[in-house]
Amino acid sequence: MTKKEKILLKASAAFAVLFAAAPVANAMHIMEGYLPAGYCIAWGVVCLPFLVAGFLSLKKKIKENRRNMTLIAMAGAFIFVISSLKIPAPTGSCSHMTGTGLGAILFGPAAVSILGIIVLLFQAILLAHGGLTTLGANTFSMAVAGPLVSFGIYKLCGKLKVNRKVSVFLAACLGDLFTYCVTSIQLALANPSEAGGVGASAVKFLGVFAPTQLPLAVIEGILTVVIVIGLETYAGPELRRIGFLPERSAGASADIAEGHGTEKGGAGK
Amino acid sequence: MIDSLCCRSRLRDKNAGVKSAFALITLVICIAARSFPVSAVVFVTNGVLTVWKGKIPASSYVRLLLVPAAFLLAGMAVIIVNISDVPMDAFAIPAGRWYLTGSRHAVLEALELGGAAMASVTCLYFLALNTSVTDILGVLRALHCPSLLTELMMLIYRFIFLLMETASALMTAQEARLGNRNLRTGLRSFGMMGTALFLRSLKRANALYDAMEARCYDGEIRVLARKQPAEAGDILLTVLFEAALTGVMIWSRIR
């Protein structure tokens, strides 16, 4: 074996180890201590306006009806549990949902920013996913950027009268992909490549995480569709009474009622 | 989950404020310094404190340390490996016209980053493994974090375990009925579990509100915190350690 072949063998072995360990890797949480101090603070500051907006909107919701307090807390716990459970993945490995798309569709982007930062904090303390210093960066990618895109796409599809399943799928899937892109750019900004700078570095980070993140985004989309459709079938009245789906117009709720009827008919057969 | 390990920690009854201050200040110094000596000191100190003083089983501690390993390996590989048409000084593997190549500087940088990141992870684990979430919330309350947030966190923390239990029961039931036979049924089952979980969590939330209302809930949850006064010795040790760590940081800078 020549020296070069040896190096090649070692490199490929390292790569194999990396992907053997990959199932342990969760969604795109930037680990504790990975970002330099300046970036930690900067991303925290970027999140601040979104967090304040979320805080005020939650405060208003709770003032309207105190019962919303337990509901909002339950929503936060729901996002945590859904994102911490292992889901089946095509490679046979196990991965986690991010739950951001689902959260944004059900609770709106403002509430998700606050719930997101709390969930991320608990994920760091209870599951060792993410960290305290990278909380700002992770909050921006997972609790602000992703949900905003999901919510925007969901609304846009609603306006364009796209099929509901398709719109939910697109919202969750693209929100997930956007989170993954934002995280890669965050990582690239902190570690610009020697040859090619931030751009080349971003491409490399995107490439390294693509094998786990691309299938995950599709799965996230499918699961969100199954959950949202399930909820609209079985919990339409509850959702509307609570006001978690405020965008429901009369026409859309008729749509649900109709879906409810057919689903029931299907179950009866 | 880390929480169950935390209950066994011998350092659990130490003052939460001192522990949090220790973990956070060490974390900040560790990230600001990003040098091998500081990282090594922090890594060893936290390891000794958690495993030897806190009596957290070493095997669980090591397993937790491996959790971020995949992310770290990928992150370091990206920094080290460049694709360029000019080979660099550390290594160069030709691939067609291009080289997979890296410079000595980048390798050193990546190793320093890896060391600092692992050391910071031990800071996080020191806090998480030796301080219960209720104590951390107490610290946040003392820091005048808005009460809406601390209460929300307290409720979420409680609900997480309720929902976990429900979810695991649902998933066991699905497993018993061959719900995870292949990818298709697996996805369907997971979605159905999500739906059922959401419905049940809504019911739980309503029931809990009724229960709280019946016990005179007026928009604020008051809890009695267990008093764990800070010991002067602990504070002194923390201050000394942070001073020494700052010293090491300055020394490694001017070296």
Coordinates of C-alpha atoms in Angstrom, one line a residue:
Chain A
M1 CA 0.0 0.0 0.0
T2 CA 1.4 3.4 -0.9
K3 CA 1.2 6.3 1.4
K4 CA -1.6 7.9 -0.6
E5 CA -3.7 4.7 -0.6
K6 CA -3.2 4.6 3.2
I7 CA -4.4 8.1 3.6
L8 CA -7.4 7.4 1.3
L9 CA -8.3 4.3 3.3
K10 CA -8.1 6.3 6.6
A11 CA -10.2 9.1 5.2
S12 CA -12.9 6.7 4.0
A13 CA -12.8 4.9 7.3
A14 CA -13.3 8.2 9.1
F15 CA -16.2 9.0 6.8
A16 CA -17.8 5.6 7.4
V17 CA -17.5 6.2 11.2
L18 CA -19.1 9.6 10.7
F19 CA -22.1 8.1 9.0
A20 CA -22.3 5.2 11.5
A21 CA -22.6 7.9 14.1
A22 CA -25.0 9.9 12.0
P23 CA -28.2 8.2 13.3
V24 CA -27.4 9.7 16.7
A25 CA -27.3 13.2 15.1
N26 CA -30.6 14.9 15.4
A27 CA -32.0 17.8 13.5
M28 CA -29.7 20.6 12.8
H29 CA -28.9 21.7 16.3
I30 CA -25.6 23.6 16.4
M31 CA -23.7 22.0 19.3
E32 CA -22.6 23.8 22.5
G33 CA -19.4 25.8 22.1
Y34 CA -19.2 25.5 18.3
L35 CA -19.7 29.1 17.5
P36 CA -17.3 31.9 18.5
A37 CA -18.6 34.3 21.2
G38 CA -19.3 37.2 18.8
Y39 CA -21.6 35.1 16.7
C40 CA -23.5 33.7 19.7
I41 CA -24.3 37.2 20.8
A42 CA -25.1 38.4 17.3
W43 CA -27.6 35.7 16.6
G44 CA -29.2 36.2 20.0
V45 CA -29.7 39.9 19.1
V46 CA -31.1 39.0 15.7
C47 CA -33.7 36.8 17.5
L48 CA -34.7 39.5 20.0
P49 CA -37.4 41.4 18.0
F50 CA -39.1 38.1 17.1
L51 CA -39.0 36.9 20.7
V52 CA -40.4 40.2 22.0
A53 CA -43.2 40.0 19.4
G54 CA -43.9 36.5 20.4
F55 CA -43.9 37.4 24.1
L56 CA -46.4 40.2 23.6
S57 CA -48.7 38.1 21.5
L58 CA -48.7 35.3 24.1
K59 CA -49.3 37.8 26.8
K60 CA -52.3 39.1 24.9
K61 CA -53.7 35.6 24.3
I62 CA -53.4 34.8 28.0
K63 CA -55.0 38.1 29.0
E64 CA -58.0 37.3 26.7
N65 CA -58.6 34.0 28.3
R66 CA -56.5 32.6 31.2
R67 CA -57.3 29.1 30.0
N68 CA -54.9 29.7 27.2
M69 CA -52.0 29.5 29.6
T70 CA -52.2 25.7 30.0
L71 CA -53.0 25.3 26.3
I72 CA -49.9 27.2 25.2
A73 CA -47.8 25.3 27.7
M74 CA -49.3 22.0 26.3
A75 CA -48.5 23.2 22.8
G76 CA -44.8 23.7 23.9
A77 CA -44.6 20.3 25.4
F78 CA -46.3 18.8 22.3
I79 CA -43.6 20.3 20.1
F80 CA -40.9 19.0 22.5
V81 CA -42.2 15.5 22.6
I82 CA -42.9 15.2 18.8
S83 CA -39.4 16.5 18.1
S84 CA -37.7 14.1 20.6
L85 CA -39.4 10.9 19.5
K86 CA -37.6 8.7 16.9
I87 CA -39.3 8.5 13.6
P88 CA -38.8 5.8 11.0
A89 CA -36.4 6.8 8.2
P90 CA -35.7 5.2 4.9
T91 CA -32.1 4.2 5.7
G92 CA -33.2 2.2 8.6
S93 CA -31.6 4.7 10.9
C94 CA -33.7 6.9 13.2
S95 CA -34.1 10.6 13.1
H96 CA -36.2 13.3 14.7
M97 CA -38.8 15.7 13.4
T98 CA -38.2 19.4 14.0
G99 CA -41.9 20.1 14.6
T100 CA -41.4 23.7 13.5
G101 CA -43.6 23.5 10.4
L102 CA -46.4 21.8 12.4
G103 CA -46.0 24.3 15.2
A104 CA -46.1 27.3 12.8
I105 CA -49.2 26.0 11.0
L106 CA -51.1 25.2 14.3
F107 CA -50.0 28.0 16.6
G108 CA -48.7 30.7 14.3
P109 CA -45.1 32.0 14.0
A110 CA -45.3 34.5 16.9
A111 CA -46.1 31.9 19.5
V112 CA -43.6 29.4 18.0
S113 CA -40.7 31.8 18.6
I114 CA -41.2 31.8 22.3
L115 CA -42.2 28.1 22.5
G116 CA -39.3 27.3 20.3
I117 CA -36.7 29.0 22.5
I118 CA -38.1 27.2 25.6
V119 CA -38.2 23.9 23.8
L120 CA -34.6 24.4 22.6
L121 CA -33.5 25.2 26.1
F122 CA -35.1 22.0 27.4
Q123 CA -33.6 20.0 24.6
A124 CA -30.2 21.3 25.6
I125 CA -30.7 20.6 29.3
L126 CA -32.7 17.3 29.1
L127 CA -31.5 15.7 25.8
A128 CA -28.1 17.3 25.2
H129 CA -29.2 18.5 21.8
G130 CA -27.9 22.0 21.0
G131 CA -26.5 24.2 23.7
L132 CA -26.8 27.3 25.9
T133 CA -24.4 29.6 24.0
T134 CA -25.7 28.5 20.6
L135 CA -29.3 29.0 21.8
G136 CA -29.5 32.3 19.9
A137 CA -28.4 30.8 16.6
N138 CA -30.5 27.7 17.0
T139 CA -33.5 29.8 17.9
F140 CA -33.1 31.9 14.8
S141 CA -32.9 28.9 12.4
M142 CA -35.5 26.6 14.1
A143 CA -37.9 28.9 15.9
V144 CA -37.9 32.0 13.7
A145 CA -36.7 31.4 10.1
G146 CA -38.1 28.0 9.6
P147 CA -41.6 28.7 11.1
L148 CA -41.8 32.0 9.2
V149 CA -41.2 30.3 5.9
S150 CA -43.6 27.5 6.7
F151 CA -46.3 29.9 7.8
G152 CA -45.8 32.1 4.7
I153 CA -46.0 29.2 2.3
Y154 CA -49.0 27.8 4.1
K155 CA -50.8 31.1 3.9
L156 CA -49.7 31.7 0.3
C157 CA -51.0 28.2 -0.8
G158 CA -54.2 29.0 1.0
K159 CA -54.6 32.1 -1.0
L160 CA -53.7 30.3 -4.2
K161 CA -56.3 27.6 -3.4
V162 CA -53.7 24.8 -3.6
N163 CA -54.8 21.4 -2.4
R164 CA -54.6 21.4 1.4
K165 CA -52.4 18.3 1.6
V166 CA -50.0 19.7 -0.9
S167 CA -49.8 23.1 0.9
V168 CA -49.2 21.5 4.3
F169 CA -46.5 19.3 2.8
L170 CA -44.8 22.2 1.1
A171 CA -45.0 24.3 4.2
A172 CA -43.4 21.7 6.5
C173 CA -40.9 20.4 3.9
L174 CA -39.7 23.8 2.7
G175 CA -39.6 25.2 6.2
D176 CA -37.4 22.3 7.2
L177 CA -35.1 22.8 4.2
F178 CA -34.9 26.5 5.0
T179 CA -33.9 25.7 8.6
Y180 CA -31.2 23.5 7.2
C181 CA -29.9 26.1 4.8
V182 CA -29.9 28.8 7.5
T183 CA -28.0 26.6 9.9
S184 CA -25.4 25.8 7.1
I185 CA -25.0 29.5 6.4
Q186 CA -24.7 30.2 10.2
L187 CA -21.9 27.6 10.4
A188 CA -20.2 28.9 7.2
L189 CA -20.2 32.5 8.5
A190 CA -18.5 31.4 11.7
N191 CA -16.0 29.2 9.7
P192 CA -15.2 30.7 6.3
S193 CA -13.3 28.4 4.1
E194 CA -9.7 29.2 3.2
A195 CA -10.3 28.6 -0.4
G196 CA -13.4 30.4 -1.5
G197 CA -14.5 32.1 1.8
V198 CA -18.0 31.9 3.2
G199 CA -19.7 30.8 0.0
A200 CA -17.5 27.7 -0.5
S201 CA -17.8 26.9 3.2
A202 CA -21.6 27.2 3.0
V203 CA -21.7 24.8 0.1
K204 CA -19.5 22.3 2.0
F205 CA -21.7 22.5 5.1
L206 CA -24.8 22.0 2.9
G207 CA -23.2 19.0 1.3
V208 CA -22.1 17.3 4.5
F209 CA -25.6 17.5 6.1
A210 CA -27.5 16.8 2.9
P211 CA -27.6 13.0 3.2
T212 CA -29.5 13.2 6.5
Q213 CA -31.4 16.4 6.0
L214 CA -32.9 16.0 2.6
P215 CA -34.8 12.7 3.3
L216 CA -35.7 14.1 6.7
A217 CA -37.4 17.2 5.2
V218 CA -39.5 14.9 3.0
I219 CA -40.5 12.7 6.0
E220 CA -41.2 15.8 8.0
G221 CA -43.5 17.0 5.2
I222 CA -45.4 13.7 5.0
L223 CA -45.8 13.4 8.8
T224 CA -47.0 16.9 9.1
V225 CA -49.6 16.2 6.5
V226 CA -50.8 13.0 8.3
I227 CA -51.0 14.9 11.6
V228 CA -52.7 18.0 10.3
I229 CA -55.2 16.0 8.2
G230 CA -55.8 13.8 11.2
L231 CA -56.4 16.8 13.4
E232 CA -58.8 18.4 11.0
T233 CA -60.7 15.2 10.7
Y234 CA -61.0 14.4 14.4
A235 CA -60.4 17.7 16.1
G236 CA -61.8 20.4 13.8
P237 CA -64.3 21.7 16.3
E238 CA -61.7 21.8 19.2
L239 CA -59.2 23.5 17.0
R240 CA -61.6 26.2 16.0
R241 CA -63.1 26.7 19.4
I242 CA -59.7 27.2 20.9
G243 CA -58.8 29.6 18.1
F244 CA -55.6 27.8 17.2
L245 CA -56.7 27.9 13.6
P246 CA -57.8 31.6 13.4
E247 CA -57.3 31.7 9.7
R248 CA -60.2 29.3 9.2
S249 CA -62.8 31.2 7.2
A250 CA -66.4 30.0 6.9
G251 CA -65.7 28.3 3.5
A252 CA -62.7 26.4 4.9
S253 CA -64.5 25.2 8.0
A254 CA -67.3 23.9 5.7
D255 CA -64.5 22.1 3.9
I256 CA -63.4 20.5 7.2
A257 CA -67.0 19.6 8.1
E258 CA -67.3 17.9 4.7
G259 CA -64.0 16.1 5.2
H260 CA -65.3 15.0 8.6
G261 CA -68.4 13.6 7.1
T262 CA -66.6 11.6 4.3
E263 CA -64.0 10.4 6.7
K264 CA -66.6 9.1 9.0
G265 CA -68.4 7.4 6.1
G266 CA -65.1 5.8 5.2
A267 CA -64.6 4.5 8.7
G268 CA -68.1 3.1 8.8
K269 CA -67.6 1.0 5.7
Chain B
M1 CA -33.2 11.6 29.6
I2 CA -30.7 13.6 31.6
D3 CA -33.3 14.4 34.2
S4 CA -33.3 11.0 35.8
L5 CA -29.5 11.0 36.2
C6 CA -29.7 14.5 37.7
C7 CA -31.9 13.2 40.6
R8 CA -29.0 10.9 41.6
S9 CA -26.4 13.6 41.7
R10 CA -24.6 14.2 45.0
L11 CA -24.2 17.8 44.0
R12 CA -27.9 18.3 43.6
D13 CA -28.4 20.0 47.0
K14 CA -25.7 22.6 46.4
N15 CA -26.9 26.1 45.8
A16 CA -28.3 26.3 42.2
G17 CA -27.1 29.9 41.7
V18 CA -23.5 29.0 42.4
K19 CA -23.6 26.0 40.2
S20 CA -25.2 28.0 37.3
A21 CA -22.7 30.8 37.7
F22 CA -19.8 28.3 37.7
A23 CA -21.1 26.6 34.6
L24 CA -21.9 29.7 32.6
I25 CA -18.8 31.7 33.5
T26 CA -16.6 28.7 32.7
L27 CA -18.5 28.3 29.4
V28 CA -17.9 31.9 28.4
I29 CA -14.2 31.8 29.2
C30 CA -13.9 28.5 27.4
I31 CA -15.4 29.9 24.2
A32 CA -13.7 33.2 24.4
A33 CA -10.3 31.6 24.9
R34 CA -10.6 28.7 22.4
S35 CA -7.2 27.3 23.3
F36 CA -6.0 23.9 24.2
P37 CA -4.9 24.6 27.8
V38 CA -8.2 26.2 28.8
S39 CA -10.2 23.5 27.1
A40 CA -8.1 20.8 28.8
V41 CA -8.5 22.4 32.3
V42 CA -12.3 22.8 31.8
F43 CA -12.8 19.3 30.4
V44 CA -11.0 17.6 33.3
T45 CA -12.5 19.8 36.0
N46 CA -16.0 19.3 34.9
G47 CA -15.4 15.5 34.4
V48 CA -14.0 15.2 37.9
L49 CA -16.8 17.3 39.4
T50 CA -19.6 15.4 37.6
V51 CA -18.4 11.9 37.8
W52 CA -16.3 11.9 41.0
K53 CA -18.1 14.5 43.2
G54 CA -21.5 14.2 41.7
K55 CA -21.3 10.4 41.4
I56 CA -22.9 10.3 37.9
P57 CA -22.1 6.9 36.4
A58 CA -19.0 7.3 34.1
S59 CA -20.6 5.1 31.4
S60 CA -23.6 7.4 31.1
Y61 CA -21.4 10.5 31.1
V62 CA -19.3 9.1 28.3
R63 CA -22.3 8.1 26.3
L64 CA -23.7 11.7 26.7
L65 CA -20.3 13.1 25.6
L66 CA -20.7 11.1 22.4
V67 CA -24.1 12.6 21.5
P68 CA -22.7 15.7 19.7
A69 CA -19.7 13.7 18.3
A70 CA -21.3 13.2 14.8
F71 CA -22.0 16.9 14.4
L72 CA -18.5 17.8 15.6
L73 CA -16.8 15.4 13.3
A74 CA -18.8 16.7 10.3
G75 CA -18.1 20.3 11.4
M76 CA -14.4 19.7 11.7
A77 CA -14.1 17.8 8.5
V78 CA -15.7 20.8 6.6
I79 CA -13.1 23.2 8.1
I80 CA -10.2 20.9 7.3
V81 CA -11.1 19.7 3.8
N82 CA -11.0 22.2 1.0
I83 CA -11.6 21.6 -2.7
S84 CA -9.1 23.5 -4.7
D85 CA -6.9 23.2 -7.8
V86 CA -3.8 24.1 -5.8
P87 CA -2.6 21.6 -3.1
M88 CA -2.1 23.0 0.4
D89 CA 0.6 22.3 2.9
A90 CA -1.0 19.7 5.3
F91 CA -2.3 17.1 2.9
A92 CA -3.6 16.9 -0.7
I93 CA -5.6 14.0 -2.2
P94 CA -5.9 14.4 -6.0
A95 CA -9.4 13.8 -7.4
G96 CA -9.3 14.4 -11.1
R97 CA -8.2 17.9 -11.8
W98 CA -9.0 19.0 -8.3
Y99 CA -7.5 18.3 -4.9
L100 CA -9.1 17.5 -1.6
T101 CA -6.7 19.5 0.4
G102 CA -6.1 21.4 3.6
S103 CA -3.6 23.7 5.3
R104 CA -1.8 23.1 8.6
H105 CA -3.5 26.3 9.9
A106 CA -6.9 25.0 9.2
V107 CA -6.2 21.6 10.9
L108 CA -4.9 23.4 14.0
E109 CA -8.0 25.7 14.0
A110 CA -10.4 22.7 13.6
L111 CA -8.7 20.8 16.5
E112 CA -8.8 23.9 18.7
L113 CA -12.5 24.3 17.8
G114 CA -13.2 20.7 18.6
G115 CA -11.4 20.9 22.0
A116 CA -13.3 24.1 22.9
A117 CA -16.6 22.6 21.8
M118 CA -16.2 19.4 23.8
A119 CA -15.1 21.4 26.9
S120 CA -18.2 23.6 26.6
V121 CA -20.3 20.5 26.3
T122 CA -18.9 19.4 29.7
C123 CA -20.0 22.8 31.1
L124 CA -23.5 22.2 29.9
Y125 CA -23.5 18.7 31.3
F126 CA -22.2 19.9 34.6
L127 CA -25.2 22.2 34.9
A128 CA -27.7 19.7 33.4
L129 CA -26.6 16.7 35.4
N130 CA -26.3 18.3 38.8
T131 CA -29.1 20.9 38.8
S132 CA -32.7 20.0 38.5
V133 CA -34.9 22.0 36.1
T134 CA -37.0 23.4 39.0
D135 CA -33.8 24.8 40.5
I136 CA -32.7 26.3 37.2
L137 CA -36.2 27.9 37.0
G138 CA -35.6 29.3 40.5
V139 CA -32.4 30.9 39.3
L140 CA -34.2 32.4 36.3
R141 CA -36.9 33.8 38.7
A142 CA -34.2 35.3 40.9
L143 CA -32.8 37.0 37.8
H144 CA -36.2 38.6 37.2
C145 CA -37.0 36.7 34.1
P146 CA -40.7 37.6 33.2
S147 CA -43.0 35.5 35.3
L148 CA -45.0 34.5 32.2
L149 CA -41.9 32.8 30.8
T150 CA -40.9 31.0 34.0
E151 CA -44.4 29.8 34.6
L152 CA -44.7 28.7 31.0
M153 CA -41.4 26.8 31.4
M154 CA -42.6 25.2 34.6
L155 CA -45.8 24.0 33.0
I156 CA -44.1 22.8 29.9
Y157 CA -41.5 20.9 31.9
R158 CA -44.4 19.1 33.8
F159 CA -46.3 18.4 30.6
I160 CA -43.3 17.0 28.8
F161 CA -43.3 13.9 31.1
L162 CA -47.1 13.5 30.9
L163 CA -47.0 13.6 27.1
M164 CA -43.9 11.3 26.9
E165 CA -45.8 8.7 28.9
T166 CA -48.9 9.0 26.7
A167 CA -46.8 8.9 23.5
S168 CA -44.8 5.8 24.7
A169 CA -48.1 4.0 25.5
L170 CA -49.5 4.8 22.1
M171 CA -46.3 3.7 20.4
T172 CA -46.2 0.5 22.3
A173 CA -49.7 -0.2 21.3
Q174 CA -48.9 0.5 17.6
E175 CA -45.8 -1.7 17.8
A176 CA -47.8 -4.6 19.2
R177 CA -50.2 -4.3 16.3
L178 CA -47.3 -4.4 13.7
G179 CA -47.7 -0.6 13.2
N180 CA -44.0 -0.2 12.3
R181 CA -43.8 -3.1 9.9
N182 CA -42.3 -1.0 7.1
L183 CA -41.6 2.6 6.3
R184 CA -45.2 3.3 5.0
T185 CA -47.0 1.9 8.0
G186 CA -44.3 3.5 10.3
L187 CA -45.0 6.9 8.9
R188 CA -48.7 6.4 9.1
S189 CA -48.5 5.2 12.7
F190 CA -46.3 8.1 13.7
G191 CA -48.7 10.6 12.2
M192 CA -51.7 8.9 13.9
M193 CA -49.8 8.9 17.2
G194 CA -49.2 12.7 16.7
T195 CA -52.9 13.3 16.1
A196 CA -53.9 11.3 19.2
L197 CA -51.2 12.9 21.3
F198 CA -52.4 16.4 20.3
L199 CA -56.0 15.6 21.1
R200 CA -55.2 14.1 24.5
S201 CA -52.9 17.0 25.3
L202 CA -55.8 19.4 24.6
K203 CA -58.0 17.5 27.0
R204 CA -55.3 17.3 29.6
A205 CA -54.7 21.0 29.4
N206 CA -58.3 21.8 29.9
A207 CA -58.6 19.4 32.8
L208 CA -55.5 20.9 34.4
Y209 CA -56.9 24.4 34.1
D210 CA -60.1 23.3 35.8
A211 CA -58.0 21.7 38.6
M212 CA -55.9 24.9 39.0
E213 CA -59.0 27.1 39.0
A214 CA -60.5 24.9 41.7
R215 CA -57.4 25.6 43.8
C216 CA -57.7 29.4 43.4
Y217 CA -55.5 30.0 40.4
D218 CA -55.4 33.7 39.8
G219 CA -52.9 34.0 36.9
E220 CA -49.8 33.3 38.9
I221 CA -48.4 30.0 40.1
R222 CA -46.6 30.4 43.4
V223 CA -44.3 27.6 44.5
L224 CA -42.2 27.3 47.6
A225 CA -38.5 26.9 46.7
R226 CA -36.4 24.6 48.8
K227 CA -33.8 26.7 50.6
Q228 CA -30.3 25.7 49.6
P229 CA -28.1 28.5 51.0
A230 CA -24.9 29.1 49.1
E231 CA -21.8 27.9 51.1
A232 CA -19.0 30.4 51.4
G233 CA -16.5 27.7 50.5
D234 CA -18.2 26.9 47.3
I235 CA -18.3 30.6 46.3
L236 CA -14.7 31.0 47.1
L237 CA -13.7 27.9 45.1
T238 CA -15.7 29.1 42.1
V239 CA -14.2 32.5 42.2
L240 CA -10.7 31.1 42.6
F241 CA -11.3 28.6 39.7
E242 CA -12.6 31.3 37.3
A243 CA -9.6 33.6 38.2
A244 CA -7.2 30.8 37.6
L245 CA -9.0 29.9 34.3
T246 CA -8.7 33.6 33.2
G247 CA -5.1 33.4 34.1
V248 CA -4.6 30.4 31.9
M249 CA -6.4 32.1 29.1
I250 CA -4.2 35.2 29.3
W251 CA -1.1 33.0 29.5
S252 CA -2.1 31.0 26.4
R253 CA -2.8 34.3 24.5
I254 CA 0.5 36.0 25.2
R255 CA 2.6 32.8 24.9

